[in-house]
Short mmCIF file of C-alpha atoms in Angstrom, two decimals:
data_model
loop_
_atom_site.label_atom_id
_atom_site.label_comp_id
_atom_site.label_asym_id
_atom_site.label_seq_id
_atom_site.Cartn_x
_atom_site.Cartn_y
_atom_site.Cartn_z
CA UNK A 12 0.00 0.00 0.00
CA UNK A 13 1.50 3.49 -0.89
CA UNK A 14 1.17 6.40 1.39
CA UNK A 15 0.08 9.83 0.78
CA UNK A 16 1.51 13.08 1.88
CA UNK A 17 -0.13 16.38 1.85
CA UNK A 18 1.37 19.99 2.54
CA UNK A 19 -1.14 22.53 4.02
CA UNK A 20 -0.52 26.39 3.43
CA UNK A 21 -2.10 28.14 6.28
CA UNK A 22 -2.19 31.16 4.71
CA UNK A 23 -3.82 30.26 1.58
CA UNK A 24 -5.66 27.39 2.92
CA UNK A 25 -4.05 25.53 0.04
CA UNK A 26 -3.25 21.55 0.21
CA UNK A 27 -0.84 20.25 -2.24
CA UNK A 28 0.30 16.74 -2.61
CA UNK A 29 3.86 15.87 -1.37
CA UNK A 30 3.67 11.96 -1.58
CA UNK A 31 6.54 10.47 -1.57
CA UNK A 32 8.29 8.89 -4.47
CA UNK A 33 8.08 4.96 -4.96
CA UNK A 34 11.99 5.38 -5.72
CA UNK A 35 12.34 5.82 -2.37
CA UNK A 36 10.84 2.33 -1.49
CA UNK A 37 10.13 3.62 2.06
CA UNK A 38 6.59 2.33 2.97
CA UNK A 39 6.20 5.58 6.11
CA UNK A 40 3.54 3.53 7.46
CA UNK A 41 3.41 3.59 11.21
CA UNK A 42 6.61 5.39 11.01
CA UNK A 43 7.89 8.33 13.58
CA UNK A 44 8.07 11.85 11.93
CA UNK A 45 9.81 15.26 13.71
CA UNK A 46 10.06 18.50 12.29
CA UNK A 47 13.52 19.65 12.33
CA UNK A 48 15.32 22.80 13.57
CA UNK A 49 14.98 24.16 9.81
CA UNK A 50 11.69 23.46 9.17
CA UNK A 51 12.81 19.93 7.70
CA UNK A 52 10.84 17.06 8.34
CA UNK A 53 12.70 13.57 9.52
CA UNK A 54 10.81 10.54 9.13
CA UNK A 55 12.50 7.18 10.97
CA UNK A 56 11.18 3.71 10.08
CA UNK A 57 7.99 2.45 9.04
CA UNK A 58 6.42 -0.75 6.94
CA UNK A 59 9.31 -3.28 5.55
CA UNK A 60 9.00 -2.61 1.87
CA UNK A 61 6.91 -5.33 -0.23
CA UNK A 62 6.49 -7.14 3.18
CA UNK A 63 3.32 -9.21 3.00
CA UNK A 64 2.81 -9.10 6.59
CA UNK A 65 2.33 -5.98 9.13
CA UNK A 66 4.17 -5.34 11.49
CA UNK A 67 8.15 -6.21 10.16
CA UNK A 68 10.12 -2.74 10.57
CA UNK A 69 12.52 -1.03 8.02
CA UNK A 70 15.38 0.68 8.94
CA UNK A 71 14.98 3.16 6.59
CA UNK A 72 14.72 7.24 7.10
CA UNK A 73 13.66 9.91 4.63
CA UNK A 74 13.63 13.92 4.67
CA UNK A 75 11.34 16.31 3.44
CA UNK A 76 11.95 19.84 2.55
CA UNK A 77 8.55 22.22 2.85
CA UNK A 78 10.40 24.75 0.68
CA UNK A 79 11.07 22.58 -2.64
CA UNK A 80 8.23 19.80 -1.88
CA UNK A 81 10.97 17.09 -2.28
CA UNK A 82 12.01 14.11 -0.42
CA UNK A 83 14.89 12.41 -0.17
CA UNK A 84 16.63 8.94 1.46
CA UNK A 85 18.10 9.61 4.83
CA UNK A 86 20.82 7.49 6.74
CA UNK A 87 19.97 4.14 7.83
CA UNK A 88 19.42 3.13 11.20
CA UNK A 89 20.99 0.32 12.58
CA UNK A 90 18.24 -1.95 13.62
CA UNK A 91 14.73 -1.74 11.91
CA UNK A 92 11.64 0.02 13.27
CA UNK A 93 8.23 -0.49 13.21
CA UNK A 94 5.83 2.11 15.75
CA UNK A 95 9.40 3.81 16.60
CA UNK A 96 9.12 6.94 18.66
CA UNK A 97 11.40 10.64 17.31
CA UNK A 98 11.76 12.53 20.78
CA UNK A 99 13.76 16.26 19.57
CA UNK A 100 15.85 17.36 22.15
CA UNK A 101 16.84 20.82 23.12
CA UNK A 102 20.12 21.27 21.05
CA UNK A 103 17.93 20.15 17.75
CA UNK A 104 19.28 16.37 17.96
CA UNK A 105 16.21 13.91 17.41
CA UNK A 106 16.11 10.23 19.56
CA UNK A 107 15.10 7.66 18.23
CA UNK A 108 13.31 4.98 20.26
CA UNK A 109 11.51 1.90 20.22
CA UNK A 110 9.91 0.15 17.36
CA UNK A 111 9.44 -3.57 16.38
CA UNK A 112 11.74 -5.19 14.03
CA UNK A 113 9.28 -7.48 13.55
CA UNK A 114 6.00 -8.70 15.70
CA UNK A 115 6.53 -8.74 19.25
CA UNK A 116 10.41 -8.05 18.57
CA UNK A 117 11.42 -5.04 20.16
CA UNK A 118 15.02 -3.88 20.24
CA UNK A 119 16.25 -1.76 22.86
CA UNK A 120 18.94 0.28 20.79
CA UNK A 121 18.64 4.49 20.62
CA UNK A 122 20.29 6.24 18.06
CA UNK A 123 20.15 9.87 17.66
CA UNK A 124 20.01 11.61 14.64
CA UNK A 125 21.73 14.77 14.03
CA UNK A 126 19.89 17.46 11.32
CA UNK A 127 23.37 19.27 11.05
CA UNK A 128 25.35 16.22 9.63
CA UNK A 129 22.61 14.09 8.54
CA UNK A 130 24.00 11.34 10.27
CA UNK A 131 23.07 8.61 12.94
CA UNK A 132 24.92 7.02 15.72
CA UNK A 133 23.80 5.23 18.22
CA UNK A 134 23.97 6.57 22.27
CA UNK A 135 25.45 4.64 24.53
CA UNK A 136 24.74 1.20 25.97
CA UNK A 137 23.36 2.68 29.07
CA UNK A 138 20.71 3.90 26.98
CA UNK A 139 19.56 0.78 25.85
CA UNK A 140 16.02 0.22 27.34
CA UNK A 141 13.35 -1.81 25.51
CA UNK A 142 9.73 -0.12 25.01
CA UNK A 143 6.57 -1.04 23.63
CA UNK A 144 5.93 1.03 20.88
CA UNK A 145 5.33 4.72 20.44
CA UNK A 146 6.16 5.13 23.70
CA UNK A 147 5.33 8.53 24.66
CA UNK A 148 7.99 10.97 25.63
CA UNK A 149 8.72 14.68 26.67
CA UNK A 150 11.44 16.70 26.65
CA UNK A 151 11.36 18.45 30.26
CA UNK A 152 12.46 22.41 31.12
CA UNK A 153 15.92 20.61 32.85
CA UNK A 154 16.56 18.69 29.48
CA UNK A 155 15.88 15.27 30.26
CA UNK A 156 13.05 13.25 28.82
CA UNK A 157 10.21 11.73 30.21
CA UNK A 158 8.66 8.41 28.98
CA UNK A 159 4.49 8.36 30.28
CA UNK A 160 3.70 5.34 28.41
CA UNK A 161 2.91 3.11 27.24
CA UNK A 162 4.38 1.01 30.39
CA UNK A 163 2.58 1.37 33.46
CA UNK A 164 5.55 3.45 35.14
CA UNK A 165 7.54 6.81 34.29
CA UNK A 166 10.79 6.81 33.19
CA UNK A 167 13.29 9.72 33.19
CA UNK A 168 15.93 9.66 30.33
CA UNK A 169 19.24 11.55 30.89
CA UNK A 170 20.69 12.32 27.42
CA UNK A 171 24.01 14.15 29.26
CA UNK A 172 24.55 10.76 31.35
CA UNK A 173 22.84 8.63 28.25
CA UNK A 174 21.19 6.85 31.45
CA UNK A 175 17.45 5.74 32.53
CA UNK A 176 15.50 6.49 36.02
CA UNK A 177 12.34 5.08 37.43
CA UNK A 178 9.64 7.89 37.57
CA UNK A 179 6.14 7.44 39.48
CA UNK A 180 3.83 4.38 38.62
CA UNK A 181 0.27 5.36 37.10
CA UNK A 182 -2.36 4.93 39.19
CA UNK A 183 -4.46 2.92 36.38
CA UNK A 184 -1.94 0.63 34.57
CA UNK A 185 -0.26 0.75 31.60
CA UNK A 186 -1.87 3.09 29.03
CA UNK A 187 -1.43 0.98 25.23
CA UNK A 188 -4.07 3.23 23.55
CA UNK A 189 -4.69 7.13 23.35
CA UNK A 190 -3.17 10.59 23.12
CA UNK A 191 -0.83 12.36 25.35
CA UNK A 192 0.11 16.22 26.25
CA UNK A 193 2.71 17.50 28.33
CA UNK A 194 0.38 20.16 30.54
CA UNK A 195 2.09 23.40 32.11
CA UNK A 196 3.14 23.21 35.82
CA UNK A 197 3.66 19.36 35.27
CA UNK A 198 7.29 19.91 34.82
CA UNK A 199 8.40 19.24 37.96
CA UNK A 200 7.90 15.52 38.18
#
């Protein structure tokens, strides 16, 4: 199945399609997408190309450039993902996290991908940690991350220290389904 894009122009309330080009073979499908310190949008992972089943990652990346409408490959990351999470922290560097490399085969790996270089390297081993997908993050006011979900407890990620805390439990359970927003005043967790 190919995937559309569409680029909305608030100020003329025009939509234009940007769909990406089969060249690319990148199937964005339950991919991760940031928008980048220029405006440039990052997209990590998605559907395996021609896979005949769901839910078997790529390792793929593209850009997108709102100013020319064009896409291009970016760098590969080193382990596929499927329902990956792109977490932007405050120096413009994105995180990648999570995603299945195939069903019920999640990898614990983060790389981070820098807009400058258009590169990828992977943080540290003390950043490994293993998540269900899309897990839900936050970039606090003191620069570390939060993860809210989809695992019943917080976790706090350090990107300085490249290393994981234990944050409060949720008083309901785990949270697999629904949307999530970073309220003001909630900061100091």
């Amino acid at each position: 199945t190919l995937h559309t894009a569409q680029l909305f122009d608030p100020a003329t309330g025009q939509v234009t399609d940007v769909s990406p080009p089969v060249s690319l073979q990148h199937d964005m499908f339950c991919s991760a997408h940031v928008v980048g310190p220029d405006g440039e949008v990052f997209v990590a992972g998605g559907l395996e190309w021609g896979s005949p089943k769901i839910g078997y990652g790529t390792e793929l990346t593209a850009l997108f450039d709102p100013d020319t409408g064009q896409w291009s490959a970016g760098p590969a990351m080193a382990v596929p993902r499927w329902y990956p999470t792109l977490a932007t922290l405050p120096g413009g560097d994105s995180l990648i996290v999570a995603g299945d490399a195939q069903p019920g085969v999640q990898d614990g790996l983060m790389e981070r991908f820098d807009f400058g270089t258009r590169s990828i390297t992977p943080e540290p081993a003390t950043a490994t940690k293993t998540m269900l997908a899309y897990p839900r993050m936050f970039v606090l006011p003191d620069g570390r991350l939060i993860r809210v979900g989809q695992e019943q407890r917080a976790m706090f990620y350090e990107a300085k220290t490249s290393t994981w805390t234990a944050g409060p439990a949720m008083i309901a359970g785990s949270r697999i389904r629904g949307s999530y927003v970073l309220l003001p005043g909630l900061d100091r967790i």
